[in-house]
CSV table of C-alpha atoms in Angstrom, one decimal:
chain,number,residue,atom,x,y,z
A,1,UNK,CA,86.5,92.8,66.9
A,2,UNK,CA,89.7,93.6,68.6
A,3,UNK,CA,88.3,95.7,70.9
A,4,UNK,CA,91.3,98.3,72.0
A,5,UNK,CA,94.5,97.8,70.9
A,6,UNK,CA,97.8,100.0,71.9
A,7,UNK,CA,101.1,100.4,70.5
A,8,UNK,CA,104.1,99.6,71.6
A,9,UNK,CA,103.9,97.0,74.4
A,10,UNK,CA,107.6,98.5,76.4
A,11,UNK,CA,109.6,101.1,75.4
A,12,UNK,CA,112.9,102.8,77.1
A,13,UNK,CA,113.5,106.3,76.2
A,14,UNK,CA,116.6,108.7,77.0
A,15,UNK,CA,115.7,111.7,78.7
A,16,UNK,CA,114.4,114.4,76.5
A,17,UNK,CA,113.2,112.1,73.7
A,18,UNK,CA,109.7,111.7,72.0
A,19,UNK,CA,107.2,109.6,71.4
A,20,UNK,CA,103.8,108.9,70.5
A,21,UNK,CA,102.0,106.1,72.2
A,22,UNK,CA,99.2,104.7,69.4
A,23,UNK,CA,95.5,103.7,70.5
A,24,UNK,CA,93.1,102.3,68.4
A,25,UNK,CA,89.1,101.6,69.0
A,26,UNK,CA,87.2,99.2,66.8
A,27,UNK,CA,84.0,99.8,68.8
A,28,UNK,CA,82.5,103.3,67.3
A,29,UNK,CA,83.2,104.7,71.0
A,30,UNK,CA,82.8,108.4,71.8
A,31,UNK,CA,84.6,108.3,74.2
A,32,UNK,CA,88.7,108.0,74.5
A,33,UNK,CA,90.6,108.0,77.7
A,34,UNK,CA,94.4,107.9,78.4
A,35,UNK,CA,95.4,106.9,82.0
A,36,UNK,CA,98.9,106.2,83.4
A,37,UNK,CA,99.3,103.7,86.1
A,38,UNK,CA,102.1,104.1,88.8
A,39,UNK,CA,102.5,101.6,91.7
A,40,UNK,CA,100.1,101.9,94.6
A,41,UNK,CA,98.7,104.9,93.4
A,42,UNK,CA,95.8,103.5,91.0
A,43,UNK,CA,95.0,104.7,87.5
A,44,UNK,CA,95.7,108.9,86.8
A,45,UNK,CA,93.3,110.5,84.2
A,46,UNK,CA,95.8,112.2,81.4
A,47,UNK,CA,93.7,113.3,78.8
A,48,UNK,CA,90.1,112.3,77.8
A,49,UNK,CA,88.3,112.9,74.8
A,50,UNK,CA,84.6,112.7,73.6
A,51,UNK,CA,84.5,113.1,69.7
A,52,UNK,CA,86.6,113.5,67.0
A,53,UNK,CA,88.1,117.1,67.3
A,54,UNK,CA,87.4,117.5,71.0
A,55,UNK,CA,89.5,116.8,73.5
A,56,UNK,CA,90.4,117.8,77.2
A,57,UNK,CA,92.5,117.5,80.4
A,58,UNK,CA,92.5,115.0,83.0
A,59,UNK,CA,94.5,115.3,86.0
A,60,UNK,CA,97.8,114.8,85.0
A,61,UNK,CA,98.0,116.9,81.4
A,62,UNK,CA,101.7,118.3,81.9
A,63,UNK,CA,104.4,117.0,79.3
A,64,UNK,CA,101.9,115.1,77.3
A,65,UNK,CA,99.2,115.7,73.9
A,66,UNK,CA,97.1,114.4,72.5
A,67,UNK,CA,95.3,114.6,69.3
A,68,UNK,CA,92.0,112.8,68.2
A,69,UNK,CA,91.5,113.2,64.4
A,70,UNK,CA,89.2,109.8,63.9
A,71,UNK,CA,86.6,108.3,65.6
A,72,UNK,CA,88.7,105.2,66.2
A,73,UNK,CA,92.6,106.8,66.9
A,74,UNK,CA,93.7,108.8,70.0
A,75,UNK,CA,97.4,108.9,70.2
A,76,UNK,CA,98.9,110.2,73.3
A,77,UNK,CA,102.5,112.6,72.5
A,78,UNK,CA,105.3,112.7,75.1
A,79,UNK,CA,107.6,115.8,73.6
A,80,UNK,CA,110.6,115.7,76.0
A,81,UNK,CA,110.5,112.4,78.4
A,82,UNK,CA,111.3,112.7,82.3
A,83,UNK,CA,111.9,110.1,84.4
A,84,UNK,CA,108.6,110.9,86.4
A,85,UNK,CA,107.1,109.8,82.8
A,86,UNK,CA,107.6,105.9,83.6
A,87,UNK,CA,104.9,104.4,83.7
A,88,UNK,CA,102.5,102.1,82.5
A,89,UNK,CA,99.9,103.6,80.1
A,90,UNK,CA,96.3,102.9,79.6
A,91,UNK,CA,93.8,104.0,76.7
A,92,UNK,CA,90.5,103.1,77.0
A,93,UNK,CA,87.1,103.8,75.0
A,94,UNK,CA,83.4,104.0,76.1
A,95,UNK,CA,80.1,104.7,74.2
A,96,UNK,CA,78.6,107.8,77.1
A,97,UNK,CA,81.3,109.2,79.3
A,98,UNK,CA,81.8,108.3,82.9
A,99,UNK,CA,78.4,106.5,83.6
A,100,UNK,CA,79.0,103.8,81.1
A,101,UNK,CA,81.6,100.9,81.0
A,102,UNK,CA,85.3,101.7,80.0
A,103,UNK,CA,86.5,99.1,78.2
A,104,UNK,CA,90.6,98.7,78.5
A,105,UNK,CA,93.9,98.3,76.3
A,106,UNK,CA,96.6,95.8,77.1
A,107,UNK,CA,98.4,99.0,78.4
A,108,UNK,CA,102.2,100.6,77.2
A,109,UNK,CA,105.1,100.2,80.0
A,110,UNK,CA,107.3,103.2,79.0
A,111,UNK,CA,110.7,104.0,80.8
A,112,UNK,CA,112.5,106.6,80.6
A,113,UNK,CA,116.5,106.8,81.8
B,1,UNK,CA,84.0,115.9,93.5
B,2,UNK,CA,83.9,112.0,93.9
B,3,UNK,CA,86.5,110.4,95.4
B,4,UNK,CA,87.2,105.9,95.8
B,5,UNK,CA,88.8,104.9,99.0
B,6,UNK,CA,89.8,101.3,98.9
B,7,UNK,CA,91.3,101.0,102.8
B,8,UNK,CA,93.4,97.6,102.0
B,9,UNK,CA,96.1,97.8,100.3
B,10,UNK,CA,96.9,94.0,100.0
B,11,UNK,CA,94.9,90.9,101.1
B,12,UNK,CA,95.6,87.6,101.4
B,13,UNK,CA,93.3,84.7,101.1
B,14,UNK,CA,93.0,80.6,101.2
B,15,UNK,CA,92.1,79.1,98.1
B,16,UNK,CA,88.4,78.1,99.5
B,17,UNK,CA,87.9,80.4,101.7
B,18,UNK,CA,85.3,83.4,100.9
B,19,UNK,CA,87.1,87.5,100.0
B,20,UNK,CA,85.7,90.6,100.8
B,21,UNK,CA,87.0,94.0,98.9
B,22,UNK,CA,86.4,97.2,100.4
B,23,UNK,CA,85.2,100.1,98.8
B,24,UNK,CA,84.0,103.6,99.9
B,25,UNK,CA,83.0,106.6,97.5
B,26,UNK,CA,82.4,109.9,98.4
B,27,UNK,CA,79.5,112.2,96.0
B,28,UNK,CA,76.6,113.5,96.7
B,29,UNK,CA,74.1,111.9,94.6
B,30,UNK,CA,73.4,108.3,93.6
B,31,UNK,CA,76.7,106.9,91.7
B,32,UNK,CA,77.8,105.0,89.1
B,33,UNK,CA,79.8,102.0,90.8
B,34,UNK,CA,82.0,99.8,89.0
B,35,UNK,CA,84.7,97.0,90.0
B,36,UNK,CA,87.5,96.2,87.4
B,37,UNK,CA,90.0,93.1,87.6
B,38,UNK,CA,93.5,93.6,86.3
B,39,UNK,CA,95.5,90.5,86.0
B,40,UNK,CA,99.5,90.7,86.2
B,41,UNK,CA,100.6,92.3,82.5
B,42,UNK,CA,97.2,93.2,81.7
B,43,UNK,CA,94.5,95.5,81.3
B,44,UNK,CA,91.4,96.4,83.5
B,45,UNK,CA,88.1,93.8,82.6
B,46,UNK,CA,85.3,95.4,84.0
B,47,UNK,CA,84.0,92.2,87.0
B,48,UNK,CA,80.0,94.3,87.4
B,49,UNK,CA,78.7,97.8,88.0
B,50,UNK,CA,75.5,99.2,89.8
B,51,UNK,CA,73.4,101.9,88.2
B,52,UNK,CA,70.2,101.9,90.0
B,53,UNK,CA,67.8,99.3,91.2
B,54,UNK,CA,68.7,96.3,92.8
B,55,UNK,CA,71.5,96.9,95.4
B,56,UNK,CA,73.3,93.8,95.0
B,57,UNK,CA,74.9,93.5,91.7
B,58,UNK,CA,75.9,89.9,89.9
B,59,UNK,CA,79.2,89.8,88.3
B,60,UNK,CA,81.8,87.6,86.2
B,61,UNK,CA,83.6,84.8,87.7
B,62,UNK,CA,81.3,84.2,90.8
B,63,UNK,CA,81.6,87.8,92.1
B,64,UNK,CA,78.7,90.1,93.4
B,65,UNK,CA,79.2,93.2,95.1
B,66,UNK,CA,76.2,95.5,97.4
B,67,UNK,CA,75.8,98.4,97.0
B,68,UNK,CA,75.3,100.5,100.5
B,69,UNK,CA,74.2,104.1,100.6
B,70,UNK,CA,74.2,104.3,104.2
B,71,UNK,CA,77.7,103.3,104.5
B,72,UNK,CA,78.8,105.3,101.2
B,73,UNK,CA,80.3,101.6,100.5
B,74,UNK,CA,80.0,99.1,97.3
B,75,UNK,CA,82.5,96.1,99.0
B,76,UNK,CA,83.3,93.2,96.4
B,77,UNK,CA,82.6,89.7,97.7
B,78,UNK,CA,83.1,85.9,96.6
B,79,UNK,CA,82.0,82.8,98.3
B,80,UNK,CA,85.2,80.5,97.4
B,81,UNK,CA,88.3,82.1,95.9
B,82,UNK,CA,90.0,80.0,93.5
B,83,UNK,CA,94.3,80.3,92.5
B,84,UNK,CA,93.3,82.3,89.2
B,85,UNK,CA,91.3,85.4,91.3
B,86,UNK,CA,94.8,86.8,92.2
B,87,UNK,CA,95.2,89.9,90.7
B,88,UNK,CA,94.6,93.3,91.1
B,89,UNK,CA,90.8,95.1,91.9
B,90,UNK,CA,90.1,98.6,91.3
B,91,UNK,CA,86.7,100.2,92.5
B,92,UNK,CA,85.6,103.3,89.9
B,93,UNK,CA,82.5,106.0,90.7
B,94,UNK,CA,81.2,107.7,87.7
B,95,UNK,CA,79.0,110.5,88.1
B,96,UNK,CA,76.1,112.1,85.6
B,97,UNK,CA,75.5,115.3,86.7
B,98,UNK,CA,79.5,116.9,87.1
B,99,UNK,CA,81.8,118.2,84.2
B,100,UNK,CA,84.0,115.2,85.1
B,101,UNK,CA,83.2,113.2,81.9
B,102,UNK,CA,85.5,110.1,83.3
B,103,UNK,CA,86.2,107.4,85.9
B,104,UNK,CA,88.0,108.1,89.6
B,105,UNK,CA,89.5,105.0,90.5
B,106,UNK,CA,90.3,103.5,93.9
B,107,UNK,CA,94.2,103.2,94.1
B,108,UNK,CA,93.5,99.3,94.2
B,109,UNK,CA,93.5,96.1,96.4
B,110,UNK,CA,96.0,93.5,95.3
B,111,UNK,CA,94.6,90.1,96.2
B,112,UNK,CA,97.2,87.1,96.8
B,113,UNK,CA,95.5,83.8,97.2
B,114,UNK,CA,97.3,80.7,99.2
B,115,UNK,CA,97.2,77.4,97.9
């Protein structure tokens, strides 16, 4: 049971570039969650999802996507990076939706130059 | 809408000596409290939560936490502080009747601890 796994650990990306940041569940969650983390300024809701097919916006939606085709896999897109896109990147999974325990990935750090 | 305020930004403690994490939520009913633990490099591990019912919750590693609905406040407490309980502590409110269908974190409390 691996619990929730994301992929890559670092990345550096040129400005403009894409990329897909890969999370994986193994725990038949409902729910999916991407946060980013900045310094002092706590975890910021991107996009959340709560079934396959259904997804929606957090508080911080602009210059990202995000898909969720499978139970277990909710990839976040970044189509044309900004510097104000570093960060470090959390996915994380519950069974109900904000009542019930998030349970967290190792996290992504992404810059971008 | 809820809201975490988490007043310190960065506390430093004695190895020994007992820690207390401060946490304020604003919502109008009762919440869903939770208090995650992010080590240097790695993700958030949920430490204990309150639902309902007794207000003083038992957590991992030797942490408790009370909830206050008074005060609006769910502080984070622990009687000796070892070397390895530095790290980062993030409150969360959850809430059952709003559209918000996720977490609001506190912007965190680093804790350093002194040997």
């Amino acid at each position: 049971n691996a619990g929730v796994t994301q992929t890559p650990k670092f990345r550096i990306l040129k400005i403009g570039q894409s990329m897909t940041l890969q999370c994986t569940q193994d725990m038949n969650h409902n729910y999916m969650y991407w946060y980013r983390q900045d310094p002092g300024m706590g975890l910021k809701l991107i996009y959340y999802s709560v079934g396959a097919g259904i997804t929606d916006k957090g508080e911080v939606p602009n210059g990202y996507n995000v898909s969720r085709s499978t139970t277990e896999d909710f990839p976040l897109r970044l189509e044309l990076a900004a510097p104000s896109q570093t960060s470090v990147y959390f996915c994380a999974s519950s069974l109900a939706g904000s009542t019930d325990t998030q349970y967290f990935g190792p996290g992504t750090r992404l810059t971008v130059l | 809408a809820q809201s975490v305020t988490q007043p310190d930004i960065h506390i430093t403690v004695s190895e020994g000596a007992s820690l207390e994490l401060r946490c304020n939520y604003s919502y109008g009913a009762t919440p869903y409290l939770f208090w995650y633990v992010q080590s240097p490099g790695q993700g958030l591990q949920l430490l204990l939560k309150y639902f309902s019912g007794d207000t003083l919750v038992q957590g991992i590693k030797g942490f408790e936490a009370e909830f206050k609905r008074s005060q609006s406040s769910f502080n984070l407490r622990k009687p000796s502080v070892h070397w390895s309980d530095a790290a980062e502590y993030f409150c969360a409110v959850g809430a059952q009747d709003t559209g918000r269908r996720a977490l609001t974190f506190g912007s965190g409390t680093r804790l350093q601890v002194q040997p």
